[in-house]
mmCIF file of N, CA and C in Angstrom:
data_model
loop_
_atom_site.group_PDB
_atom_site.id
_atom_site.type_symbol
_atom_site.label_atom_id
_atom_site.label_comp_id
_atom_site.label_asym_id
_atom_site.label_seq_id
_atom_site.Cartn_x
_atom_site.Cartn_y
_atom_site.Cartn_z
ATOM 1 N N UNK A 554 3.575 -14.641 -1.260
ATOM 2 C CA UNK A 554 3.906 -14.867 0.124
ATOM 3 C C UNK A 554 3.214 -16.201 0.566
ATOM 4 N N UNK A 555 3.117 -16.688 1.446
ATOM 5 C CA UNK A 555 2.416 -17.691 1.870
ATOM 6 C C UNK A 555 0.803 -17.367 2.353
ATOM 7 N N UNK A 556 -0.203 -18.031 2.394
ATOM 8 C CA UNK A 556 -1.532 -17.609 2.349
ATOM 9 C C UNK A 556 -2.456 -18.641 2.972
ATOM 10 N N UNK A 557 -2.701 -18.548 4.335
ATOM 11 C CA UNK A 557 -3.780 -19.556 4.954
ATOM 12 C C UNK A 557 -4.723 -18.746 5.990
ATOM 13 N N UNK A 558 -6.009 -19.652 6.030
ATOM 14 C CA UNK A 558 -6.720 -19.092 6.955
ATOM 15 C C UNK A 558 -7.595 -20.185 7.661
ATOM 16 N N UNK A 559 -8.412 -20.186 8.383
ATOM 17 C CA UNK A 559 -9.054 -21.223 9.177
ATOM 18 C C UNK A 559 -8.369 -21.986 10.289
ATOM 19 N N UNK A 560 -8.313 -23.021 10.551
ATOM 20 C CA UNK A 560 -7.760 -23.947 11.331
ATOM 21 C C UNK A 560 -6.197 -23.860 11.421
ATOM 22 N N UNK A 561 -5.672 -23.392 10.339
ATOM 23 C CA UNK A 561 -4.164 -23.035 9.817
ATOM 24 C C UNK A 561 -3.911 -22.018 10.522
ATOM 25 N N UNK A 562 -2.868 -21.610 10.938
ATOM 26 C CA UNK A 562 -2.351 -20.302 11.067
ATOM 27 C C UNK A 562 -3.003 -19.223 10.440
ATOM 28 N N UNK A 563 -3.310 -18.247 10.682
ATOM 29 C CA UNK A 563 -3.959 -17.191 9.938
ATOM 30 C C UNK A 563 -2.617 -16.421 9.284
ATOM 31 N N UNK A 564 -2.807 -16.204 8.024
ATOM 32 C CA UNK A 564 -1.838 -15.050 7.450
ATOM 33 C C UNK A 564 -1.813 -13.778 7.011
ATOM 34 N N UNK A 565 -1.120 -13.043 6.542
ATOM 35 C CA UNK A 565 -1.154 -11.671 6.412
ATOM 36 C C UNK A 565 -0.074 -11.016 5.474
ATOM 37 N N UNK A 566 -0.219 -10.055 4.948
ATOM 38 C CA UNK A 566 0.852 -9.185 4.792
ATOM 39 C C UNK A 566 0.878 -7.884 4.939
ATOM 40 N N UNK A 567 2.409 -7.147 5.070
ATOM 41 C CA UNK A 567 2.370 -6.131 5.344
ATOM 42 C C UNK A 567 3.088 -5.088 4.105
ATOM 43 N N UNK A 568 2.825 -4.205 3.684
ATOM 44 C CA UNK A 568 3.464 -3.435 2.775
ATOM 45 C C UNK A 568 3.789 -2.030 3.171
ATOM 46 N N UNK A 569 4.868 -1.614 2.540
ATOM 47 C CA UNK A 569 5.258 -0.288 2.865
ATOM 48 C C UNK A 569 5.603 0.454 1.671
ATOM 49 N N UNK A 570 5.282 1.529 1.102
ATOM 50 C CA UNK A 570 5.437 2.330 0.002
ATOM 51 C C UNK A 570 6.456 3.584 0.337
ATOM 52 N N UNK A 571 7.940 3.066 -0.037
ATOM 53 C CA UNK A 571 8.571 4.416 0.550
ATOM 54 C C UNK A 571 9.043 5.430 -0.779
ATOM 55 N N UNK A 572 8.143 5.378 -1.783
ATOM 56 C CA UNK A 572 8.503 6.056 -2.725
ATOM 57 C C UNK A 572 7.654 7.586 -2.578
ATOM 58 N N UNK A 573 7.716 8.216 -3.780
ATOM 59 C CA UNK A 573 7.181 9.627 -3.815
ATOM 60 C C UNK A 573 5.596 9.547 -4.587
ATOM 61 N N UNK A 574 5.339 8.313 -4.949
ATOM 62 C CA UNK A 574 4.050 8.279 -5.706
ATOM 63 C C UNK A 574 3.173 7.393 -5.016
ATOM 64 N N UNK A 575 1.540 7.521 -5.575
ATOM 65 C CA UNK A 575 0.766 6.011 -4.901
ATOM 66 C C UNK A 575 0.999 5.297 -5.631
ATOM 67 N N UNK A 576 1.084 3.919 -4.777
ATOM 68 C CA UNK A 576 1.367 2.573 -5.784
ATOM 69 C C UNK A 576 0.243 1.741 -5.651
ATOM 70 N N UNK A 577 -0.192 1.247 -7.052
ATOM 71 C CA UNK A 577 -1.082 0.417 -7.135
ATOM 72 C C UNK A 577 -0.974 -1.099 -7.297
ATOM 73 N N UNK A 578 -1.580 -1.690 -5.898
ATOM 74 C CA UNK A 578 -0.999 -2.967 -5.785
ATOM 75 C C UNK A 578 -2.086 -3.892 -5.897
ATOM 76 N N UNK A 579 -1.660 -5.280 -6.565
ATOM 77 C CA UNK A 579 -2.808 -6.129 -6.809
ATOM 78 C C UNK A 579 -2.234 -7.135 -6.048
ATOM 79 N N UNK A 580 -3.503 -7.929 -5.295
ATOM 80 C CA UNK A 580 -3.188 -9.165 -4.966
ATOM 81 C C UNK A 580 -3.808 -10.068 -5.609
ATOM 82 N N UNK A 581 -3.328 -11.548 -5.822
ATOM 83 C CA UNK A 581 -3.604 -12.506 -6.337
ATOM 84 C C UNK A 581 -3.677 -13.657 -5.909
ATOM 85 N N UNK A 582 -4.253 -14.429 -5.478
ATOM 86 C CA UNK A 582 -4.519 -15.665 -4.743
ATOM 87 C C UNK A 582 -4.556 -16.873 -5.527
ATOM 88 N N UNK A 583 -3.243 -17.843 -5.149
ATOM 89 C CA UNK A 583 -3.199 -19.159 -5.729
ATOM 90 C C UNK A 583 -3.282 -20.185 -4.943
ATOM 91 N N UNK A 584 -3.803 -21.408 -5.405
ATOM 92 C CA UNK A 584 -3.771 -22.597 -4.292
ATOM 93 C C UNK A 584 -2.427 -23.314 -4.559
ATOM 94 N N UNK A 585 -2.579 -24.310 -4.072
ATOM 95 C CA UNK A 585 -1.235 -25.000 -3.915
ATOM 96 C C UNK A 585 -0.965 -25.714 -5.309
ATOM 97 N N UNK A 586 -1.511 -25.686 -6.044
ATOM 98 C CA UNK A 586 -1.089 -26.076 -7.432
ATOM 99 C C UNK A 586 -0.979 -24.946 -8.248
ATOM 100 N N UNK A 587 -0.949 -23.493 -8.026
ATOM 101 C CA UNK A 587 -0.452 -22.737 -8.800
ATOM 102 C C UNK A 587 -1.478 -21.849 -9.629
ATOM 103 N N UNK A 588 -2.911 -22.815 -9.451
ATOM 104 C CA UNK A 588 -4.251 -22.260 -10.034
ATOM 105 C C UNK A 588 -4.534 -20.934 -9.419
ATOM 106 N N UNK A 589 -5.219 -20.020 -10.287
ATOM 107 C CA UNK A 589 -6.304 -18.606 -8.990
ATOM 108 C C UNK A 589 -7.166 -19.001 -8.697
ATOM 109 N N UNK A 590 -7.225 -18.926 -7.274
ATOM 110 C CA UNK A 590 -8.463 -19.166 -6.405
ATOM 111 C C UNK A 590 -9.353 -17.951 -6.173
ATOM 112 N N UNK A 591 -9.389 -17.334 -7.194
ATOM 113 C CA UNK A 591 -10.635 -16.170 -7.162
ATOM 114 C C UNK A 591 -10.333 -15.099 -7.657
ATOM 115 N N UNK A 592 -10.754 -13.894 -7.666
ATOM 116 C CA UNK A 592 -10.652 -12.697 -8.324
ATOM 117 C C UNK A 592 -9.640 -12.260 -7.525
ATOM 118 N N UNK A 593 -8.616 -11.350 -8.324
ATOM 119 C CA UNK A 593 -7.663 -10.404 -7.785
ATOM 120 C C UNK A 593 -8.239 -9.217 -7.125
ATOM 121 N N UNK A 594 -7.491 -8.772 -6.213
ATOM 122 C CA UNK A 594 -8.160 -7.513 -5.348
ATOM 123 C C UNK A 594 -6.820 -6.438 -5.467
ATOM 124 N N UNK A 595 -7.281 -5.153 -5.648
ATOM 125 C CA UNK A 595 -6.455 -4.153 -6.061
ATOM 126 C C UNK A 595 -6.514 -3.235 -4.869
ATOM 127 N N UNK A 596 -5.397 -2.529 -4.365
ATOM 128 C CA UNK A 596 -5.500 -1.701 -3.414
ATOM 129 C C UNK A 596 -4.428 -0.537 -3.912
ATOM 130 N N UNK A 597 -4.801 0.650 -3.444
ATOM 131 C CA UNK A 597 -3.724 1.745 -3.368
ATOM 132 C C UNK A 597 -2.982 2.270 -2.074
ATOM 133 N N UNK A 598 -1.800 2.751 -2.257
ATOM 134 C CA UNK A 598 -1.038 3.229 -1.347
ATOM 135 C C UNK A 598 -0.461 4.134 -1.366
ATOM 136 N N UNK A 599 -0.745 5.529 -0.523
ATOM 137 C CA UNK A 599 0.004 6.796 -0.897
ATOM 138 C C UNK A 599 1.450 6.350 -0.484
ATOM 139 N N UNK A 600 2.046 7.374 -1.052
ATOM 140 C CA UNK A 600 3.297 7.659 -1.103
ATOM 141 C C UNK A 600 3.996 7.515 0.721
ATOM 142 N N UNK A 601 5.121 7.384 0.821
ATOM 143 C CA UNK A 601 5.415 6.947 2.381
ATOM 144 C C UNK A 601 4.719 6.451 3.510
ATOM 145 N N UNK A 602 3.889 5.523 2.968
ATOM 146 C CA UNK A 602 2.828 4.830 3.986
ATOM 147 C C UNK A 602 3.048 3.414 4.012
ATOM 148 N N UNK A 603 2.272 2.923 4.969
ATOM 149 C CA UNK A 603 2.295 1.633 4.836
ATOM 150 C C UNK A 603 0.791 0.727 5.554
ATOM 151 N N UNK A 604 0.561 -0.630 5.081
ATOM 152 C CA UNK A 604 -0.521 -0.919 5.363
ATOM 153 C C UNK A 604 -0.153 -2.592 5.977
ATOM 154 N N UNK A 605 -1.223 -3.194 6.424
ATOM 155 C CA UNK A 605 -1.271 -4.705 6.577
ATOM 156 C C UNK A 605 -2.711 -5.174 6.471
ATOM 157 N N UNK A 606 -2.712 -6.500 5.932
ATOM 158 C CA UNK A 606 -4.151 -7.258 5.842
ATOM 159 C C UNK A 606 -3.692 -8.474 6.274
ATOM 160 N N UNK A 607 -4.738 -9.168 6.922
ATOM 161 C CA UNK A 607 -5.028 -10.586 6.899
ATOM 162 C C UNK A 607 -5.440 -10.957 5.280
ATOM 163 N N UNK A 608 -5.087 -12.213 5.124
ATOM 164 C CA UNK A 608 -5.363 -13.100 3.719
ATOM 165 C C UNK A 608 -7.130 -12.874 3.835
ATOM 166 N N UNK A 609 -7.644 -13.326 4.633
ATOM 167 C CA UNK A 609 -9.194 -13.145 4.875
ATOM 168 C C UNK A 609 -9.836 -11.940 4.852
ATOM 169 N N UNK A 610 -9.275 -10.688 4.643
ATOM 170 C CA UNK A 610 -9.736 -9.229 4.990
ATOM 171 C C UNK A 610 -9.412 -8.844 3.234
ATOM 172 N N UNK A 611 -8.492 -9.447 2.991
ATOM 173 C CA UNK A 611 -8.427 -9.288 1.347
ATOM 174 C C UNK A 611 -9.291 -10.145 0.425
ATOM 175 N N UNK A 612 -9.496 -11.082 0.858
ATOM 176 C CA UNK A 612 -10.397 -11.945 0.545
ATOM 177 C C UNK A 612 -11.844 -12.651 1.095
ATOM 178 N N UNK A 613 -12.724 -11.920 1.385
ATOM 179 C CA UNK A 613 -13.393 -12.471 2.450
ATOM 180 C C UNK A 613 -14.344 -13.538 1.896
ATOM 181 N N UNK A 614 -14.249 -13.895 0.664
ATOM 182 C CA UNK A 614 -15.456 -15.277 0.403
ATOM 183 C C UNK A 614 -14.483 -16.332 0.319
ATOM 184 N N UNK A 615 -13.284 -16.409 1.020
ATOM 185 C CA UNK A 615 -12.260 -17.757 0.833
ATOM 186 C C UNK A 615 -12.867 -18.697 1.178
ATOM 187 N N UNK A 616 -13.530 -18.813 2.535
ATOM 188 C CA UNK A 616 -14.266 -19.821 3.128
ATOM 189 C C UNK A 616 -13.310 -19.776 4.302
ATOM 190 N N UNK A 617 -13.201 -21.071 5.342
ATOM 191 C CA UNK A 617 -12.961 -21.043 6.449
ATOM 192 C C UNK A 617 -11.653 -22.018 6.541
ATOM 193 N N UNK A 618 -11.081 -22.877 5.327
ATOM 194 C CA UNK A 618 -9.700 -23.510 4.969
ATOM 195 C C UNK A 618 -9.502 -23.216 3.820
ATOM 196 N N UNK A 619 -8.021 -22.333 3.808
ATOM 197 C CA UNK A 619 -7.136 -22.440 2.672
ATOM 198 C C UNK A 619 -6.095 -22.089 2.848
ATOM 199 N N UNK A 620 -5.165 -22.998 2.267
ATOM 200 C CA UNK A 620 -3.747 -22.857 1.994
ATOM 201 C C UNK A 620 -2.932 -22.681 0.654
ATOM 202 N N UNK A 621 -2.136 -21.623 0.338
ATOM 203 C CA UNK A 621 -1.744 -21.288 -0.857
ATOM 204 C C UNK A 621 -0.629 -20.248 -0.677
ATOM 205 N N UNK A 622 -0.849 -19.502 -1.932
ATOM 206 C CA UNK A 622 -0.029 -18.511 -2.064
ATOM 207 C C UNK A 622 -0.587 -17.002 -2.526
ATOM 208 N N UNK A 623 -0.181 -15.898 -1.782
ATOM 209 C CA UNK A 623 -0.771 -14.739 -2.369
ATOM 210 C C UNK A 623 0.392 -13.803 -3.308
ATOM 211 N N UNK A 624 0.079 -13.365 -4.536
ATOM 212 C CA UNK A 624 0.935 -13.172 -5.361
ATOM 213 C C UNK A 624 0.689 -11.438 -5.376
ATOM 214 N N UNK A 625 1.926 -10.610 -5.155
ATOM 215 C CA UNK A 625 1.660 -9.162 -4.844
ATOM 216 C C UNK A 625 2.207 -8.500 -5.960
ATOM 217 N N UNK A 626 1.914 -7.839 -6.790
ATOM 218 C CA UNK A 626 2.341 -6.855 -7.827
ATOM 219 C C UNK A 626 2.088 -5.223 -7.462
ATOM 220 N N UNK A 627 2.946 -4.502 -8.233
ATOM 221 C CA UNK A 627 2.686 -3.154 -8.018
ATOM 222 C C UNK A 627 3.407 -2.377 -8.901
ATOM 223 N N UNK A 628 2.742 -1.253 -9.560
ATOM 224 C CA UNK A 628 2.871 -0.562 -10.524
ATOM 225 C C UNK A 628 4.168 0.201 -10.202
ATOM 226 N N UNK A 629 4.456 0.325 -9.046
ATOM 227 C CA UNK A 629 5.968 1.047 -8.451
ATOM 228 C C UNK A 629 6.565 0.277 -7.499
ATOM 229 N N UNK A 630 8.015 0.322 -7.166
ATOM 230 C CA UNK A 630 8.608 -0.664 -5.979
ATOM 231 C C UNK A 630 7.991 -0.285 -4.712
ATOM 232 N N UNK A 631 7.838 -1.226 -4.169
ATOM 233 C CA UNK A 631 6.941 -1.518 -2.756
ATOM 234 C C UNK A 631 7.737 -2.576 -2.070
ATOM 235 N N UNK A 632 7.786 -2.309 -0.692
ATOM 236 C CA UNK A 632 8.341 -3.444 0.167
ATOM 237 C C UNK A 632 7.319 -4.232 1.217
ATOM 238 N N UNK A 633 7.589 -5.500 1.170
ATOM 239 C CA UNK A 633 6.601 -6.278 1.745
ATOM 240 C C UNK A 633 7.007 -7.444 2.693
ATOM 241 N N UNK A 634 6.302 -7.750 3.719
ATOM 242 C CA UNK A 634 6.795 -9.091 4.234
ATOM 243 C C UNK A 634 5.146 -9.754 4.609
ATOM 244 N N UNK A 635 5.472 -11.378 4.655
ATOM 245 C CA UNK A 635 4.680 -12.221 5.135
ATOM 246 C C UNK A 635 4.384 -12.292 6.624
ATOM 247 N N UNK A 636 3.305 -12.388 7.128
ATOM 248 C CA UNK A 636 3.035 -12.489 8.407
ATOM 249 C C UNK A 636 2.269 -13.607 8.962
ATOM 250 N N UNK A 637 2.939 -14.689 9.750
ATOM 251 C CA UNK A 637 1.847 -15.842 10.203
ATOM 252 C C UNK A 637 1.560 -15.832 11.547
ATOM 253 N N UNK A 638 0.373 -16.134 11.917
ATOM 254 C CA UNK A 638 -0.348 -15.571 13.349
ATOM 255 C C UNK A 638 -0.947 -16.792 13.596
ATOM 256 N N UNK A 639 -0.486 -17.606 14.970
ATOM 257 C CA UNK A 639 -1.342 -18.811 15.433
ATOM 258 C C UNK A 639 -2.115 -18.240 16.150
ATOM 259 N N UNK A 640 -3.128 -19.094 16.749
ATOM 260 C CA UNK A 640 -4.456 -18.714 17.298
ATOM 261 C C UNK A 640 -4.012 -18.248 18.824
ATOM 262 N N UNK A 641 -2.953 -18.953 19.287
ATOM 263 C CA UNK A 641 -2.538 -18.567 20.746
ATOM 264 C C UNK A 641 -1.866 -17.156 20.916
ATOM 265 N N UNK A 642 -1.572 -16.647 19.722
ATOM 266 C CA UNK A 642 -1.062 -14.928 19.626
ATOM 267 C C UNK A 642 0.142 -15.074 19.298
ATOM 268 N N UNK A 643 1.076 -16.172 19.048
ATOM 269 C CA UNK A 643 2.305 -16.197 18.405
ATOM 270 C C UNK A 643 2.411 -15.633 17.096
ATOM 271 N N UNK A 644 3.109 -15.341 16.802
ATOM 272 C CA UNK A 644 3.466 -14.917 15.394
ATOM 273 C C UNK A 644 4.819 -14.877 14.908
ATOM 274 N N UNK A 645 4.962 -14.863 13.492
ATOM 275 C CA UNK A 645 6.242 -14.715 13.012
ATOM 276 C C UNK A 645 6.133 -14.002 11.506
ATOM 277 N N UNK A 646 7.124 -13.939 11.173
ATOM 278 C CA UNK A 646 7.380 -13.094 9.713
ATOM 279 C C UNK A 646 8.101 -14.059 8.777
ATOM 280 N N UNK A 647 7.758 -14.154 7.253
ATOM 281 C CA UNK A 647 8.299 -14.623 6.378
ATOM 282 C C UNK A 647 8.804 -13.828 5.259
ATOM 283 N N UNK A 648 9.979 -13.897 4.536
ATOM 284 C CA UNK A 648 10.430 -12.990 3.572
ATOM 285 C C UNK A 648 9.449 -13.173 2.424
ATOM 286 N N UNK A 649 9.392 -12.322 1.361
ATOM 287 C CA UNK A 649 8.869 -12.182 0.493
ATOM 288 C C UNK A 649 9.838 -12.290 -0.868
ATOM 289 N N UNK A 650 9.722 -12.934 -1.969
ATOM 290 C CA UNK A 650 10.723 -12.844 -3.010
ATOM 291 C C UNK A 650 10.283 -12.456 -4.242
ATOM 292 N N UNK A 651 10.952 -11.602 -4.963
ATOM 293 C CA UNK A 651 10.724 -10.997 -6.365
ATOM 294 C C UNK A 651 10.461 -12.479 -7.279
ATOM 295 N N UNK A 652 9.437 -12.295 -8.337
ATOM 296 C CA UNK A 652 9.437 -13.124 -9.105
ATOM 297 C C UNK A 652 10.547 -12.714 -9.958
ATOM 298 N N UNK A 653 10.950 -13.670 -10.749
ATOM 299 C CA UNK A 653 12.218 -13.465 -11.676
ATOM 300 C C UNK A 653 11.582 -13.814 -12.892
#
C-alpha cells in the first residue's frame, strides 16, 4: 500500500478480519527503492473485527516527510485498503494487491 506523511497527503490503511480466529498482522515500511525504512510493527485483530491506522500512527518515529510503501502480511486471510487524506479534508481509497 502507498505510504506518505508530512507535507504530502497523509496515508493510512484499513484492515478487516472476516475470519473466526485472531489475525496477527505485520506492517513493514519500505522506502521508494524498496529498502526497509525501520523496524516492522505487529498488531493483532480479533475475529470479525476491523481497524484503521495512519502510517505515522504505526511508525511514530518516521519523521515529518516520507514517501514509500507499507507491506502488510497476516497469518490468516484479512481484507485491507489504503487511504489517502489531503490536508483540506478530501480523501480517496486505493486498492491493495497481494504479493505474487
